[in-house]
C-alpha atoms as a printed R data frame, in Angstrom:
    type eleno elety resid chain resno      x       y       z
1   ATOM     1    CA   MET     A     1 15.931 -59.496 -32.820
2   ATOM     2    CA   SER     A     2 15.990 -55.735 -32.557
3   ATOM     3    CA   SER     A     3 18.350 -54.102 -30.047
4   ATOM     4    CA   THR     A     4 16.678 -50.709 -30.179
5   ATOM     5    CA   GLN     A     5 14.980 -49.367 -27.064
6   ATOM     6    CA   PRO     A     6 11.351 -48.230 -27.255
7   ATOM     7    CA   VAL     A     7 10.865 -44.478 -27.354
8   ATOM     8    CA   THR     A     8  8.870 -43.055 -24.470
9   ATOM     9    CA   VAL     A     9  5.989 -40.655 -25.004
10  ATOM    10    CA   LEU     A    10  8.051 -37.850 -23.479
11  ATOM    11    CA   GLU     A    11 10.957 -38.502 -25.828
12  ATOM    12    CA   SER     A    12  8.655 -38.511 -28.847
13  ATOM    13    CA   LEU     A    13  7.580 -34.919 -28.192
14  ATOM    14    CA   PRO     A    14  9.143 -32.168 -30.296
15  ATOM    15    CA   ASP     A    15 11.700 -29.942 -28.594
16  ATOM    16    CA   GLU     A    16  9.334 -26.981 -28.486
17  ATOM    17    CA   VAL     A    17  6.737 -28.897 -26.446
18  ATOM    18    CA   LEU     A    18  9.387 -30.520 -24.255
19  ATOM    19    CA   LEU     A    19 10.817 -27.112 -23.344
20  ATOM    20    CA   VAL     A    20  7.389 -25.880 -22.256
21  ATOM    21    CA   ILE     A    21  6.865 -28.950 -20.054
22  ATOM    22    CA   LEU     A    22 10.282 -28.596 -18.449
23  ATOM    23    CA   SER     A    23  9.629 -24.952 -17.644
24  ATOM    24    CA   TYR     A    24  6.723 -25.968 -15.364
25  ATOM    25    CA   LEU     A    25  8.932 -28.188 -13.199
26  ATOM    26    CA   HIS     A    26 10.984 -26.942 -10.276
27  ATOM    27    CA   ALA     A    27 14.614 -26.409 -11.255
28  ATOM    28    CA   ILE     A    28 15.951 -28.998  -8.819
29  ATOM    29    CA   ASP     A    29 13.393 -31.599  -9.926
30  ATOM    30    CA   ARG     A    30 14.297 -30.977 -13.570
31  ATOM    31    CA   LEU     A    31 17.994 -31.483 -12.958
32  ATOM    32    CA   ARG     A    32 17.554 -34.516 -10.743
33  ATOM    33    CA   THR     A    33 15.238 -36.209 -13.240
34  ATOM    34    CA   PHE     A    34 16.644 -35.332 -16.649
35  ATOM    35    CA   LYS     A    35 20.272 -34.214 -16.266
36  ATOM    36    CA   LYS     A    36 22.690 -36.560 -18.095
37  ATOM    37    CA   LEU     A    37 19.819 -38.740 -19.236
38  ATOM    38    CA   ASN     A    38 20.883 -38.227 -22.835
39  ATOM    39    CA   SER     A    39 22.313 -35.466 -25.005
40  ATOM    40    CA   ARG     A    40 18.892 -34.277 -26.172
41  ATOM    41    CA   PHE     A    41 17.576 -33.686 -22.662
42  ATOM    42    CA   ASP     A    42 20.827 -31.999 -21.652
43  ATOM    43    CA   ARG     A    43 20.451 -29.630 -24.595
44  ATOM    44    CA   CYS     A    44 16.831 -28.875 -23.680
45  ATOM    45    CA   LEU     A    45 17.802 -28.219 -20.074
46  ATOM    46    CA   ARG     A    46 20.419 -25.728 -21.188
47  ATOM    47    CA   GLU     A    47 17.963 -24.019 -23.495
48  ATOM    48    CA   VAL     A    48 15.312 -23.672 -20.828
49  ATOM    49    CA   GLY     A    49 17.932 -22.119 -18.547
50  ATOM    50    CA   VAL     A    50 17.869 -24.480 -15.609
51  ATOM    51    CA   GLY     A    51 21.535 -25.348 -15.195
52  ATOM    52    CA   ILE     A    52 22.724 -25.991 -11.679
53  ATOM    53    CA   ASP     A    53 25.222 -23.147 -12.060
54  ATOM    54    CA   ASP     A    54 22.327 -20.744 -12.509
55  ATOM    55    CA   GLU     A    55 20.728 -22.064  -9.328
56  ATOM    56    CA   LEU     A    56 23.914 -21.753  -7.316
57  ATOM    57    CA   ALA     A    57 24.653 -18.291  -8.691
58  ATOM    58    CA   SER     A    58 21.526 -16.802  -7.144
59  ATOM    59    CA   ASP     A    59 21.645 -14.955  -3.826
60  ATOM    60    CA   GLU     A    60 19.232 -17.377  -2.180
61  ATOM    61    CA   PRO     A    61 21.012 -19.828   0.200
62  ATOM    62    CA   LEU     A    62 21.188 -23.315  -1.276
63  ATOM    63    CA   VAL     A    63 19.636 -24.894   1.824
64  ATOM    64    CA   ARG     A    64 16.392 -22.998   1.156
65  ATOM    65    CA   LYS     A    65 16.164 -24.498  -2.313
66  ATOM    66    CA   PHE     A    66 16.235 -28.015  -0.884
67  ATOM    67    CA   ALA     A    67 14.545 -27.396   2.476
68  ATOM    68    CA   LEU     A    68 11.017 -28.462   1.547
69  ATOM    69    CA   ARG     A    69 12.353 -31.690   0.027
70  ATOM    70    CA   THR     A    70 14.896 -32.562   2.728
71  ATOM    71    CA   ILE     A    71 14.034 -35.687   4.736
72  ATOM    72    CA   PHE     A    72 17.421 -36.505   6.349
73  ATOM    73    CA   ILE     A    73 19.888 -34.293   8.246
74  ATOM    74    CA   ARG     A    74 23.072 -35.402   9.980
75  ATOM    75    CA   CYS     A    75 25.483 -32.795  11.373
76  ATOM    76    CA   ASN     A    76 28.697 -34.251  12.759
77  ATOM    77    CA   GLU     A    77 29.956 -30.839  13.861
78  ATOM    78    CA   ARG     A    78 28.325 -27.794  15.412
79  ATOM    79    CA   ASN     A    79 26.488 -25.615  12.904
80  ATOM    80    CA   GLU     A    80 24.775 -22.753  14.688
81  ATOM    81    CA   GLU     A    81 23.553 -21.267  11.398
82  ATOM    82    CA   LEU     A    82 21.316 -24.238  10.635
83  ATOM    83    CA   ASP     A    83 17.671 -23.235  11.072
84  ATOM    84    CA   LEU     A    84 15.653 -26.407  11.637
85  ATOM    85    CA   SER     A    85 12.297 -24.669  11.254
86  ATOM    86    CA   GLN     A    86 12.569 -24.773   7.449
87  ATOM    87    CA   PHE     A    87 12.443 -28.581   7.078
88  ATOM    88    CA   PRO     A    88  8.784 -29.633   7.395
89  ATOM    89    CA   ALA     A    89  9.338 -32.945   5.566
90  ATOM    90    CA   LEU     A    90 12.189 -34.077   7.819
91  ATOM    91    CA   ARG     A    91 12.142 -37.760   8.791
92  ATOM    92    CA   SER     A    92 15.516 -38.130  10.515
93  ATOM    93    CA   LEU     A    93 17.564 -35.578  12.481
94  ATOM    94    CA   THR     A    94 21.007 -36.136  14.014
95  ATOM    95    CA   LEU     A    95 22.999 -33.340  15.651
96  ATOM    96    CA   ALA     A    96 26.361 -34.291  17.150
97  ATOM    97    CA   ASP     A    97 26.661 -30.898  18.842
98  ATOM    98    CA   GLY     A    98 23.324 -29.118  18.769
99  ATOM    99    CA   VAL     A    99 22.779 -25.736  20.405
100 ATOM   100    CA   TRP     A   100 19.822 -24.494  22.421
101 ATOM   101    CA   PRO     A   101 18.111 -22.435  19.643
102 ATOM   102    CA   GLN     A   102 18.065 -25.519  17.423
103 ATOM   103    CA   VAL     A   103 16.690 -27.865  20.078
104 ATOM   104    CA   VAL     A   104 13.818 -25.565  21.034
105 ATOM   105    CA   THR     A   105 12.889 -25.308  17.350
106 ATOM   106    CA   ILE     A   106 12.023 -29.004  17.260
107 ATOM   107    CA   ASN     A   107  8.287 -29.408  17.717
108 ATOM   108    CA   PRO     A   108  5.476 -31.476  16.179
109 ATOM   109    CA   GLU     A   109  4.101 -28.488  14.277
110 ATOM   110    CA   GLU     A   110  7.384 -27.767  12.468
111 ATOM   111    CA   MET     A   111  8.280 -31.459  11.985
112 ATOM   112    CA   PRO     A   112  4.998 -33.364  11.776
113 ATOM   113    CA   VAL     A   113  6.445 -36.548  10.219
114 ATOM   114    CA   ILE     A   114  9.763 -36.837  12.090
115 ATOM   115    CA   GLN     A   115 10.675 -40.459  12.866
116 ATOM   116    CA   HIS     A   116 14.213 -40.333  14.298
117 ATOM   117    CA   ILE     A   117 15.753 -37.718  16.612
118 ATOM   118    CA   SER     A   118 19.290 -37.984  17.966
119 ATOM   119    CA   LEU     A   119 20.714 -34.977  19.823
120 ATOM   120    CA   ARG     A   120 24.010 -34.539  21.609
121 ATOM   121    CA   SER     A   121 25.610 -31.319  22.769
122 ATOM   122    CA   LYS     A   122 28.833 -29.986  24.238
123 ATOM   123    CA   SER     A   123 27.019 -26.841  25.285
124 ATOM   124    CA   VAL     A   124 25.657 -26.439  28.812
125 ATOM   125    CA   PHE     A   125 23.415 -23.413  28.332
126 ATOM   126    CA   ASN     A   126 19.846 -24.610  28.970
127 ATOM   127    CA   ILE     A   127 20.491 -27.849  27.062
128 ATOM   128    CA   GLU     A   128 19.223 -30.111  29.851
129 ATOM   129    CA   GLU     A   129 16.000 -28.127  30.064
130 ATOM   130    CA   ALA     A   130 15.515 -28.146  26.285
131 ATOM   131    CA   HIS     A   131 16.193 -31.891  25.979
132 ATOM   132    CA   THR     A   132 13.913 -32.630  28.919
133 ATOM   133    CA   GLU     A   133 11.020 -30.603  27.509
134 ATOM   134    CA   LEU     A   134 11.431 -32.379  24.180
135 ATOM   135    CA   PHE     A   135 11.368 -35.769  25.902
136 ATOM   136    CA   GLU     A   136  8.218 -34.819  27.811
137 ATOM   137    CA   ASP     A   137  6.554 -33.947  24.500
138 ATOM   138    CA   VAL     A   138  7.576 -37.363  23.189
139 ATOM   139    CA   LEU     A   139  6.113 -39.114  26.234
140 ATOM   140    CA   SER     A   140  2.930 -37.096  25.730
141 ATOM   141    CA   ASN     A   141  2.596 -38.688  22.278
142 ATOM   142    CA   LYS     A   142  2.888 -35.392  20.416
143 ATOM   143    CA   TYR     A   143  5.063 -36.991  17.713
144 ATOM   144    CA   PRO     A   144  2.825 -39.607  16.067
145 ATOM   145    CA   TRP     A   145  5.506 -41.024  13.738
146 ATOM   146    CA   LEU     A   146  8.524 -40.969  16.060
147 ATOM   147    CA   ILE     A   147 10.114 -44.387  16.660
148 ATOM   148    CA   SER     A   148 13.546 -43.482  18.093
149 ATOM   149    CA   ILE     A   149 14.590 -40.691  20.448
150 ATOM   150    CA   HIS     A   150 18.155 -40.166  21.669
151 ATOM   151    CA   LEU     A   151 18.777 -37.218  24.007
152 ATOM   152    CA   SER     A   152 22.168 -37.131  25.708
153 ATOM   153    CA   HIS     A   153 21.006 -34.524  28.250
154 ATOM   154    CA   GLY     A   154 17.338 -35.460  28.592
155 ATOM   155    CA   ILE     A   155 16.011 -36.007  32.115
156 ATOM   156    CA   PHE     A   156 13.103 -38.293  32.935
157 ATOM   157    CA   HIS     A   157 11.095 -36.955  35.843
158 ATOM   158    CA   LEU     A   158  7.404 -36.975  36.600
159 ATOM   159    CA   ASN     A   159  5.539 -33.707  36.628
160 ATOM   160    CA   ARG     A   160  1.893 -33.563  37.566
161 ATOM   161    CA   GLU     A   161  0.680 -32.935  34.015
162 ATOM   162    CA   LEU     A   162  2.548 -35.927  32.634
163 ATOM   163    CA   LEU     A   163  1.406 -38.195  35.444
164 ATOM   164    CA   ASP     A   164 -2.256 -37.172  35.243
165 ATOM   165    CA   ALA     A   165 -2.325 -37.739  31.484
166 ATOM   166    CA   PHE     A   166 -0.409 -41.028  31.597
167 ATOM   167    CA   ASN     A   167 -0.528 -42.670  28.185
168 ATOM   168    CA   PRO     A   168  2.233 -45.109  27.175
169 ATOM   169    CA   CYS     A   169  4.320 -44.071  24.186
170 ATOM   170    CA   ASP     A   170  3.884 -47.255  22.158
171 ATOM   171    CA   ARG     A   171  5.768 -46.264  19.008
172 ATOM   172    CA   ILE     A   172  9.230 -45.719  20.533
173 ATOM   173    CA   HIS     A   173 11.541 -48.678  19.874
174 ATOM   174    CA   SER     A   174 14.944 -47.120  20.602
175 ATOM   175    CA   ALA     A   175 15.846 -44.481  23.207
176 ATOM   176    CA   THR     A   176 18.753 -42.772  24.949
177 ATOM   177    CA   ILE     A   177 18.055 -40.810  28.128
178 ATOM   178    CA   GLY     A   178 20.647 -38.653  29.844
179 ATOM   179    CA   PHE     A   179 19.359 -39.055  33.385
180 ATOM   180    CA   CYS     A   180 16.817 -41.081  35.356
181 ATOM   181    CA   HIS     A   181 16.625 -41.512  39.115
182 ATOM   182    CA   VAL     A   182 16.710 -45.149  40.158
183 ATOM   183    CA   THR     A   183 13.276 -44.899  41.825
184 ATOM   184    CA   LEU     A   184 11.767 -43.888  38.461
185 ATOM   185    CA   PHE     A   185 13.474 -46.522  36.324
186 ATOM   186    CA   GLU     A   186 10.508 -48.893  36.273
187 ATOM   187    CA   LEU     A   187  8.144 -46.017  35.507
188 ATOM   188    CA   LEU     A   188 10.349 -45.059  32.566
189 ATOM   189    CA   LEU     A   189  9.892 -48.573  31.206
190 ATOM   190    CA   CYS     A   190  6.135 -48.202  31.695
191 ATOM   191    CA   TYR     A   191  6.129 -45.088  29.540
192 ATOM   192    CA   LEU     A   192  8.119 -46.944  26.859
193 ATOM   193    CA   PRO     A   193  6.423 -50.365  26.769
194 ATOM   194    CA   ASN     A   194  7.726 -51.295  23.306
195 ATOM   195    CA   VAL     A   195 11.275 -49.980  23.546
196 ATOM   196    CA   SER     A   196 13.739 -52.716  22.545
197 ATOM   197    CA   MET     A   197 16.980 -50.725  22.890
198 ATOM   198    CA   LEU     A   198 17.585 -48.389  25.843
199 ATOM   199    CA   ASP     A   199 20.668 -46.431  26.928
200 ATOM   200    CA   VAL     A   200 20.217 -44.539  30.199
201 ATOM   201    CA   ARG     A   201 22.220 -43.036  33.060
202 ATOM   202    CA   VAL     A   202 20.673 -43.984  36.398
203 ATOM   203    CA   ASP     A   203 21.608 -41.999  39.511
204 ATOM   204    CA   ASP     A   204 21.512 -43.000  43.195
205 ATOM   205    CA   TRP     A   205 21.948 -46.641  42.239
206 ATOM   206    CA   HIS     A   206 22.986 -47.409  45.837
207 ATOM   207    CA   LEU     A   207 19.273 -47.336  46.702
208 ATOM   208    CA   ALA     A   208 18.909 -50.490  44.630
209 ATOM   209    CA   ASN     A   209 20.896 -52.365  47.286
210 ATOM   210    CA   ARG     A   210 17.442 -52.896  48.737
211 ATOM   211    CA   ILE     A   211 15.295 -53.747  45.768
212 ATOM   212    CA   ARG     A   212 12.102 -52.781  47.577
213 ATOM   213    CA   ASN     A   213 13.346 -49.176  47.540
214 ATOM   214    CA   VAL     A   214 13.173 -49.035  43.758
215 ATOM   215    CA   LYS     A   215 10.167 -51.203  42.934
216 ATOM   216    CA   ALA     A   216  7.560 -48.851  41.536
217 ATOM   217    CA   MET     A   217  5.435 -51.578  39.962
218 ATOM   218    CA   PRO     A   218  3.736 -54.723  41.345
219 ATOM   219    CA   ASP     A   219  5.866 -57.857  41.701
220 ATOM   220    CA   HIS     A   220  4.263 -59.514  38.679
221 ATOM   221    CA   TRP     A   221  4.881 -56.550  36.348
222 ATOM   222    CA   GLN     A   222  7.266 -57.034  33.391
223 ATOM   223    CA   GLN     A   223  8.407 -55.043  30.372
224 ATOM   224    CA   THR     A   224  8.368 -57.598  27.566
225 ATOM   225    CA   SER     A   225 10.099 -55.728  24.728
226 ATOM   226    CA   LEU     A   226 13.487 -54.565  26.014
227 ATOM   227    CA   CYS     A   227 16.291 -56.695  24.527
228 ATOM   228    CA   PHE     A   228 19.354 -54.434  24.680
229 ATOM   229    CA   LEU     A   229 20.027 -52.361  27.789
230 ATOM   230    CA   THR     A   230 22.953 -50.049  28.563
231 ATOM   231    CA   LEU     A   231 23.190 -48.672  32.097
232 ATOM   232    CA   HIS     A   232 25.527 -45.911  33.281
233 ATOM   233    CA   LEU     A   233 25.634 -46.105  37.076
234 ATOM   234    CA   ASP     A   234 27.146 -44.087  39.923
235 ATOM   235    CA   HIS     A   235 27.549 -47.142  42.184
236 ATOM   236    CA   PRO     A   236 28.631 -50.793  41.746
237 ATOM   237    CA   PHE     A   237 26.329 -53.257  40.017
238 ATOM   238    CA   LYS     A   238 25.643 -56.427  42.021
239 ATOM   239    CA   LYS     A   239 24.200 -59.853  41.292
240 ATOM   240    CA   ARG     A   240 20.923 -59.014  43.049
241 ATOM   241    CA   HIS     A   241 20.524 -56.065  40.673
242 ATOM   242    CA   PHE     A   242 21.017 -58.411  37.760
243 ATOM   243    CA   GLU     A   243 18.355 -60.782  39.069
244 ATOM   244    CA   TRP     A   244 15.956 -57.888  39.606
245 ATOM   245    CA   LEU     A   245 16.434 -56.746  36.002
246 ATOM   246    CA   VAL     A   246 16.029 -60.243  34.601
247 ATOM   247    CA   ASN     A   247 12.770 -60.706  36.499
248 ATOM   248    CA   ARG     A   248 11.453 -57.423  35.149
249 ATOM   249    CA   LEU     A   249 12.866 -57.846  31.623
250 ATOM   250    CA   PRO     A   250 12.212 -61.424  30.485
251 ATOM   251    CA   VAL     A   251 13.451 -60.916  26.895
252 ATOM   252    CA   LEU     A   252 16.673 -59.087  27.815
253 ATOM   253    CA   ILE     A   253 19.577 -60.643  25.890
254 ATOM   254    CA   HIS     A   254 22.341 -58.045  26.178
255 ATOM   255    CA   LEU     A   255 23.350 -55.954  29.161
256 ATOM   256    CA   ASP     A   256 26.135 -53.366  29.152
257 ATOM   257    CA   VAL     A   257 26.882 -51.791  32.530
258 ATOM   258    CA   ASP     A   258 29.238 -48.866  33.036
259 ATOM   259    CA   SER     A   259 29.737 -48.692  36.801
260 ATOM   260    CA   ARG     A   260 32.294 -45.972  37.407
261 ATOM   261    CA   HIS     A   261 32.611 -46.630  41.144
262 ATOM   262    CA   ASP     A   262 33.328 -50.334  40.767
263 ATOM   263    CA   GLU     A   263 37.065 -50.444  41.473
264 ATOM   264    CA   ASN     A   264 37.465 -54.154  40.730
265 ATOM   265    CA   ASN     A   265 35.909 -53.989  37.296
266 ATOM   266    CA   PRO     A   266 35.053 -50.456  36.073
267 ATOM   267    CA   HIS     A   267 33.346 -51.625  32.895
268 ATOM   268    CA   ARG     A   268 31.420 -54.874  32.591
269 ATOM   269    CA   LEU     A   269 29.736 -56.482  29.623
270 ATOM   270    CA   TRP     A   270 27.313 -59.363  29.901
271 ATOM   271    CA   THR     A   271 25.594 -61.361  27.207
272 ATOM   272    CA   TYR     A   272 23.505 -64.157  28.600
273 ATOM   273    CA   ASN     A   273 20.530 -66.443  28.334
274 ATOM   274    CA   THR     A   274 17.871 -65.225  30.740
275 ATOM   275    CA   GLU     A   275 16.930 -68.826  31.585
276 ATOM   276    CA   LEU     A   276 20.357 -69.393  33.179
277 ATOM   277    CA   MET     A   277 20.476 -67.353  36.359
278 ATOM   278    CA   GLU     A   278 24.022 -68.464  37.144
279 ATOM   279    CA   THR     A   279 25.324 -66.996  33.894
280 ATOM   280    CA   PHE     A   280 25.865 -63.673  35.634
281 ATOM   281    CA   SER     A   281 28.498 -64.984  38.029
282 ATOM   282    CA   GLU     A   282 30.082 -67.233  35.388
283 ATOM   283    CA   VAL     A   283 30.517 -64.447  32.851
284 ATOM   284    CA   THR     A   284 31.679 -62.027  35.527
285 ATOM   285    CA   ARG     A   285 34.406 -64.427  36.599
286 ATOM   286    CA   THR     A   286 35.463 -64.798  32.974
287 ATOM   287    CA   GLN     A   287 35.619 -61.044  32.527
288 ATOM   288    CA   ASN     A   288 37.687 -60.612  35.686
289 ATOM   289    CA   ALA     A   289 40.055 -63.363  34.596
290 ATOM   290    CA   ASN     A   290 40.520 -61.720  31.216
291 ATOM   291    CA   ASP     A   291 41.243 -58.385  32.892
């Protein structure tokens, strides 16, 4: 039984022909495909003059060489020099500390196939406005491939244009919203009918002490996709609020509530079966006992 490997058509070509073929490929594609494949290809790459050192030695910034092929960007620190307009093939974008010029660069024309956007910022200059405008574009279905949107400073509010052209954003499955008034919470869920994970800060939660104050939808309405919900509240979270959420969210299986004004228990975590309405009080007692 022979142990030799079959020779490919490309490998059977003479060096002269192979060099001509390699010269038609982009330098980065040549290196990524053939570098260190075997000694013969390494020699041909050196002869055709496509070493990575030659690429790096040029005056052109390296990011421009890869920009058209870049599909994933994650910046864990602020990088104000990063120009997002040069990445048309981008699928996923994460900025741990994005600045205003970068946020306003994000648009469906520059990033037509973007699927994931996650933006946080320590800056205060116009960031809320930029995040909010981006979120409004998302709700207007201007990003056809987007499935997750996380905006630490985004505000959900209804302007006339958005309300008149109401069209649910069906593709979003995961979202983080920086601010939503309690009276608009149900409307937010209407705009995101298929969201399964939601993290949102809800203000004026005290209005929910009377549930009728915050019901924007008919009594029979439900959002049937949301499984994991994180709420950041400015007032205590009560059992009646829990029951209201369970009635609206029949598939909810995990609830994380950060209620900063709840002196007895400033941070609560509930995991429950929605069929057991008493689970709320039982788990709460357990949490308090553990504290």
